[in-house]
Amino acid sequence: LSGVLAIVPTRQAGRRLREALAEHAAARGAAVFPPRTQTPDTMLALGAEGPGVASRLEARLAWTDVLRAVDLAEVPDVLPVAPPARDFAWAWRLAASLGRLQTQLAEGGLAFADVARRAGEAFAEAERWRQLARLEARQVERLAELARSEPHAARRAFARAPAPPAGITRVVVLASPDPLALALD
């Protein structure tokens, strides 16, 4: 089974699978080369690692730069009220919120620009999402200036063209109810 990548719901499930296979083989006087195991999340993490992919800190700092530099008149639906102080602390907190939103959307294989496009023109929040998409594009540009790629975009790209680890000839999804849409891709 060494050529198999088993997608399991938790790391504990992977450990228990390996133990069960070892017990099964031992009861028959045999040995087993267990499959590699990963959770859907750790499998996706492969796409957000490696040279050139920004860390979470770098991505958040890029957001912070974008937020401190943006003209608030360009994003009235995102920031309808000017903050009392457009300082680093304000931008850092908002950057964390935007990063969490990117993560939630990335789980479904989406970027900010995809939301308004998928929802259509009748969507009441379409303009807000278009403004968020412009901000996200600036964050991606800021990271590109530093020769880094945005980690959520890297995960989406990995899901579109996955590269399984060396030696893997088969991927099996085991008892993983409702895995993330991006993991299924």
CSV table of C-alpha atoms in Angstrom, one decimal:
chain,number,residue,atom,x,y,z
A,1,LEU,CA,0.0,0.0,0.0
A,2,SER,CA,3.0,2.3,-0.1
A,3,GLY,CA,1.8,3.7,-3.4
A,4,VAL,CA,-1.5,4.7,-1.9
A,5,LEU,CA,-2.4,8.1,-0.4
A,6,ALA,CA,-5.3,7.7,2.0
A,7,ILE,CA,-7.3,10.8,2.8
A,8,VAL,CA,-8.7,10.4,6.3
A,9,PRO,CA,-10.8,12.7,8.5
A,10,THR,CA,-8.2,13.2,11.2
A,11,ARG,CA,-4.6,12.4,12.0
A,12,GLN,CA,-5.9,10.1,14.7
A,13,ALA,CA,-7.8,8.2,12.1
A,14,GLY,CA,-4.6,7.8,10.0
A,15,ARG,CA,-2.8,6.4,13.0
A,16,ARG,CA,-5.6,4.0,13.8
A,17,LEU,CA,-5.7,2.9,10.1
A,18,ARG,CA,-1.9,2.1,10.2
A,19,GLU,CA,-2.3,0.2,13.6
A,20,ALA,CA,-5.3,-1.8,12.2
A,21,LEU,CA,-3.3,-2.7,9.1
A,22,ALA,CA,-0.3,-3.8,11.2
A,23,GLU,CA,-2.5,-6.0,13.4
A,24,HIS,CA,-4.2,-7.5,10.4
A,25,ALA,CA,-0.9,-8.4,8.8
A,26,ALA,CA,0.6,-9.7,12.0
A,27,ALA,CA,-2.4,-12.0,12.5
A,28,ARG,CA,-1.6,-13.6,9.2
A,29,GLY,CA,2.2,-13.7,9.7
A,30,ALA,CA,2.8,-11.0,7.1
A,31,ALA,CA,4.0,-7.5,6.9
A,32,VAL,CA,2.4,-4.4,5.4
A,33,PHE,CA,3.8,-1.2,3.9
A,34,PRO,CA,1.1,1.2,5.1
A,35,PRO,CA,-0.4,3.9,2.9
A,36,ARG,CA,0.6,7.5,3.4
A,37,THR,CA,-2.2,9.3,5.2
A,38,GLN,CA,-3.3,12.9,5.1
A,39,THR,CA,-6.3,14.9,6.1
A,40,PRO,CA,-8.0,17.0,3.5
A,41,ASP,CA,-6.6,20.1,5.2
A,42,THR,CA,-3.0,18.8,5.3
A,43,MET,CA,-3.3,17.7,1.6
A,44,LEU,CA,-4.3,21.3,0.7
A,45,ALA,CA,-1.5,22.7,2.8
A,46,LEU,CA,0.9,21.1,0.3
A,47,GLY,CA,-0.2,23.7,-2.2
A,48,ALA,CA,0.4,26.6,0.1
A,49,GLU,CA,4.0,25.5,1.0
A,50,GLY,CA,7.2,25.8,-0.9
A,51,PRO,CA,9.4,28.4,-2.3
A,52,GLY,CA,7.7,31.6,-3.4
A,53,VAL,CA,4.5,31.1,-1.4
A,54,ALA,CA,3.9,33.8,1.2
A,55,SER,CA,3.5,32.8,4.8
A,56,ARG,CA,0.4,33.8,6.8
A,57,LEU,CA,2.4,36.6,8.4
A,58,GLU,CA,3.6,37.9,5.0
A,59,ALA,CA,0.0,37.8,3.6
A,60,ARG,CA,-1.3,39.7,6.6
A,61,LEU,CA,1.4,42.3,6.4
A,62,ALA,CA,0.6,42.7,2.7
A,63,TRP,CA,-3.1,43.3,3.6
A,64,THR,CA,-2.0,45.8,6.2
A,65,ASP,CA,0.0,47.7,3.6
A,66,VAL,CA,-3.0,47.7,1.2
A,67,LEU,CA,-5.4,48.9,3.9
A,68,ARG,CA,-3.2,51.7,5.1
A,69,ALA,CA,-2.7,53.0,1.5
A,70,VAL,CA,-6.2,52.6,0.1
A,71,ASP,CA,-8.3,55.7,-0.6
A,72,LEU,CA,-11.5,55.1,1.4
A,73,ALA,CA,-13.5,56.8,-1.3
A,74,GLU,CA,-12.7,53.8,-3.5
A,75,VAL,CA,-14.2,51.2,-1.1
A,76,PRO,CA,-17.3,52.9,0.4
A,77,ASP,CA,-19.2,49.6,0.6
A,78,VAL,CA,-16.4,47.9,2.4
A,79,LEU,CA,-15.5,50.8,4.7
A,80,PRO,CA,-18.5,53.1,4.9
A,81,VAL,CA,-17.2,54.9,8.0
A,82,ALA,CA,-13.7,56.1,8.3
A,83,PRO,CA,-11.9,54.6,11.3
A,84,PRO,CA,-10.9,57.0,14.0
A,85,ALA,CA,-7.3,56.3,13.3
A,86,ARG,CA,-5.9,54.6,10.2
A,87,ASP,CA,-2.9,53.3,12.0
A,88,PHE,CA,-1.1,50.0,11.9
A,89,ALA,CA,-3.3,48.5,14.7
A,90,TRP,CA,-6.5,49.2,12.8
A,91,ALA,CA,-5.1,47.8,9.6
A,92,TRP,CA,-3.6,44.8,11.3
A,93,ARG,CA,-7.0,43.9,12.9
A,94,LEU,CA,-8.9,44.3,9.6
A,95,ALA,CA,-6.2,42.4,7.8
A,96,ALA,CA,-6.8,39.5,10.1
A,97,SER,CA,-10.5,39.5,9.3
A,98,LEU,CA,-9.9,39.7,5.6
A,99,GLY,CA,-7.4,36.8,5.8
A,100,ARG,CA,-10.0,34.7,7.7
A,101,LEU,CA,-12.6,35.5,5.0
A,102,GLN,CA,-10.1,34.5,2.3
A,103,THR,CA,-9.5,31.2,4.1
A,104,GLN,CA,-13.2,30.5,4.4
A,105,LEU,CA,-13.7,31.2,0.7
A,106,ALA,CA,-10.7,29.3,-0.3
A,107,GLU,CA,-12.1,26.2,1.3
A,108,GLY,CA,-14.7,26.3,-1.4
A,109,GLY,CA,-12.2,27.1,-4.1
A,110,LEU,CA,-13.2,30.8,-4.3
A,111,ALA,CA,-11.5,34.2,-4.2
A,112,PHE,CA,-13.2,37.5,-3.5
A,113,ALA,CA,-13.8,38.2,-7.2
A,114,ASP,CA,-15.6,34.9,-7.6
A,115,VAL,CA,-18.4,35.8,-5.1
A,116,ALA,CA,-20.0,38.7,-7.0
A,117,ARG,CA,-19.5,36.8,-10.3
A,118,ARG,CA,-21.3,33.7,-9.0
A,119,ALA,CA,-24.0,35.6,-7.2
A,120,GLY,CA,-25.0,37.7,-10.2
A,121,GLU,CA,-26.0,41.3,-10.7
A,122,ALA,CA,-29.2,40.9,-8.7
A,123,PHE,CA,-27.1,40.2,-5.6
A,124,ALA,CA,-27.5,43.0,-3.1
A,125,GLU,CA,-23.9,42.9,-2.0
A,126,ALA,CA,-22.3,42.6,-5.4
A,127,GLU,CA,-20.6,46.0,-5.3
A,128,ARG,CA,-19.1,45.3,-1.9
A,129,TRP,CA,-17.6,42.1,-3.2
A,130,ARG,CA,-16.3,43.8,-6.3
A,131,GLN,CA,-14.6,46.3,-3.9
A,132,LEU,CA,-13.2,43.5,-1.8
A,133,ALA,CA,-12.0,41.8,-5.0
A,134,ARG,CA,-10.1,45.0,-5.9
A,135,LEU,CA,-8.5,45.1,-2.5
A,136,GLU,CA,-7.5,41.4,-2.7
A,137,ALA,CA,-6.0,42.1,-6.2
A,138,ARG,CA,-3.8,44.8,-4.5
A,139,GLN,CA,-2.8,42.4,-1.8
A,140,VAL,CA,-1.8,39.8,-4.5
A,141,GLU,CA,0.1,42.6,-6.3
A,142,ARG,CA,1.9,43.6,-3.1
A,143,LEU,CA,3.0,40.1,-2.5
A,144,ALA,CA,4.1,39.7,-6.2
A,145,GLU,CA,6.3,42.8,-5.7
A,146,LEU,CA,8.1,40.8,-3.0
A,147,ALA,CA,8.3,37.7,-5.3
A,148,ARG,CA,5.8,35.9,-3.2
A,149,SER,CA,2.4,34.3,-4.2
A,150,GLU,CA,-0.7,34.6,-2.1
A,151,PRO,CA,-1.2,31.4,-0.1
A,152,HIS,CA,-4.9,31.0,-0.8
A,153,ALA,CA,-4.3,31.4,-4.5
A,154,ALA,CA,-1.5,28.8,-4.3
A,155,ARG,CA,-4.0,26.3,-2.7
A,156,ARG,CA,-6.5,26.9,-5.4
A,157,ALA,CA,-3.9,26.5,-8.1
A,158,PHE,CA,-2.7,23.3,-6.5
A,159,ALA,CA,-6.2,21.9,-6.4
A,160,ARG,CA,-6.6,22.6,-10.1
A,161,ALA,CA,-3.4,20.8,-11.0
A,162,PRO,CA,-2.4,18.6,-8.0
A,163,ALA,CA,1.0,17.1,-7.8
A,164,PRO,CA,0.8,14.0,-5.6
A,165,PRO,CA,3.9,13.2,-3.5
A,166,ALA,CA,6.5,11.0,-5.3
A,167,GLY,CA,5.6,7.4,-5.5
A,168,ILE,CA,1.8,7.8,-5.1
A,169,THR,CA,-0.1,5.9,-7.7
A,170,ARG,CA,-3.6,6.0,-6.2
A,171,VAL,CA,-5.6,8.3,-3.9
A,172,VAL,CA,-8.3,6.9,-1.7
A,173,VAL,CA,-10.8,8.9,0.4
A,174,LEU,CA,-11.7,7.0,3.5
A,175,ALA,CA,-14.5,7.9,5.9
A,176,SER,CA,-14.0,11.6,5.3
A,177,PRO,CA,-17.6,12.9,5.4
A,178,ASP,CA,-18.1,16.2,3.6
A,179,PRO,CA,-14.5,17.1,2.8
A,180,LEU,CA,-13.8,20.7,1.7
A,181,ALA,CA,-14.8,21.4,-1.8
A,182,LEU,CA,-11.3,22.5,-2.7
A,183,ALA,CA,-10.0,19.2,-1.4
A,184,LEU,CA,-12.4,17.3,-3.6
A,185,ASP,CA,-11.1,19.3,-6.6
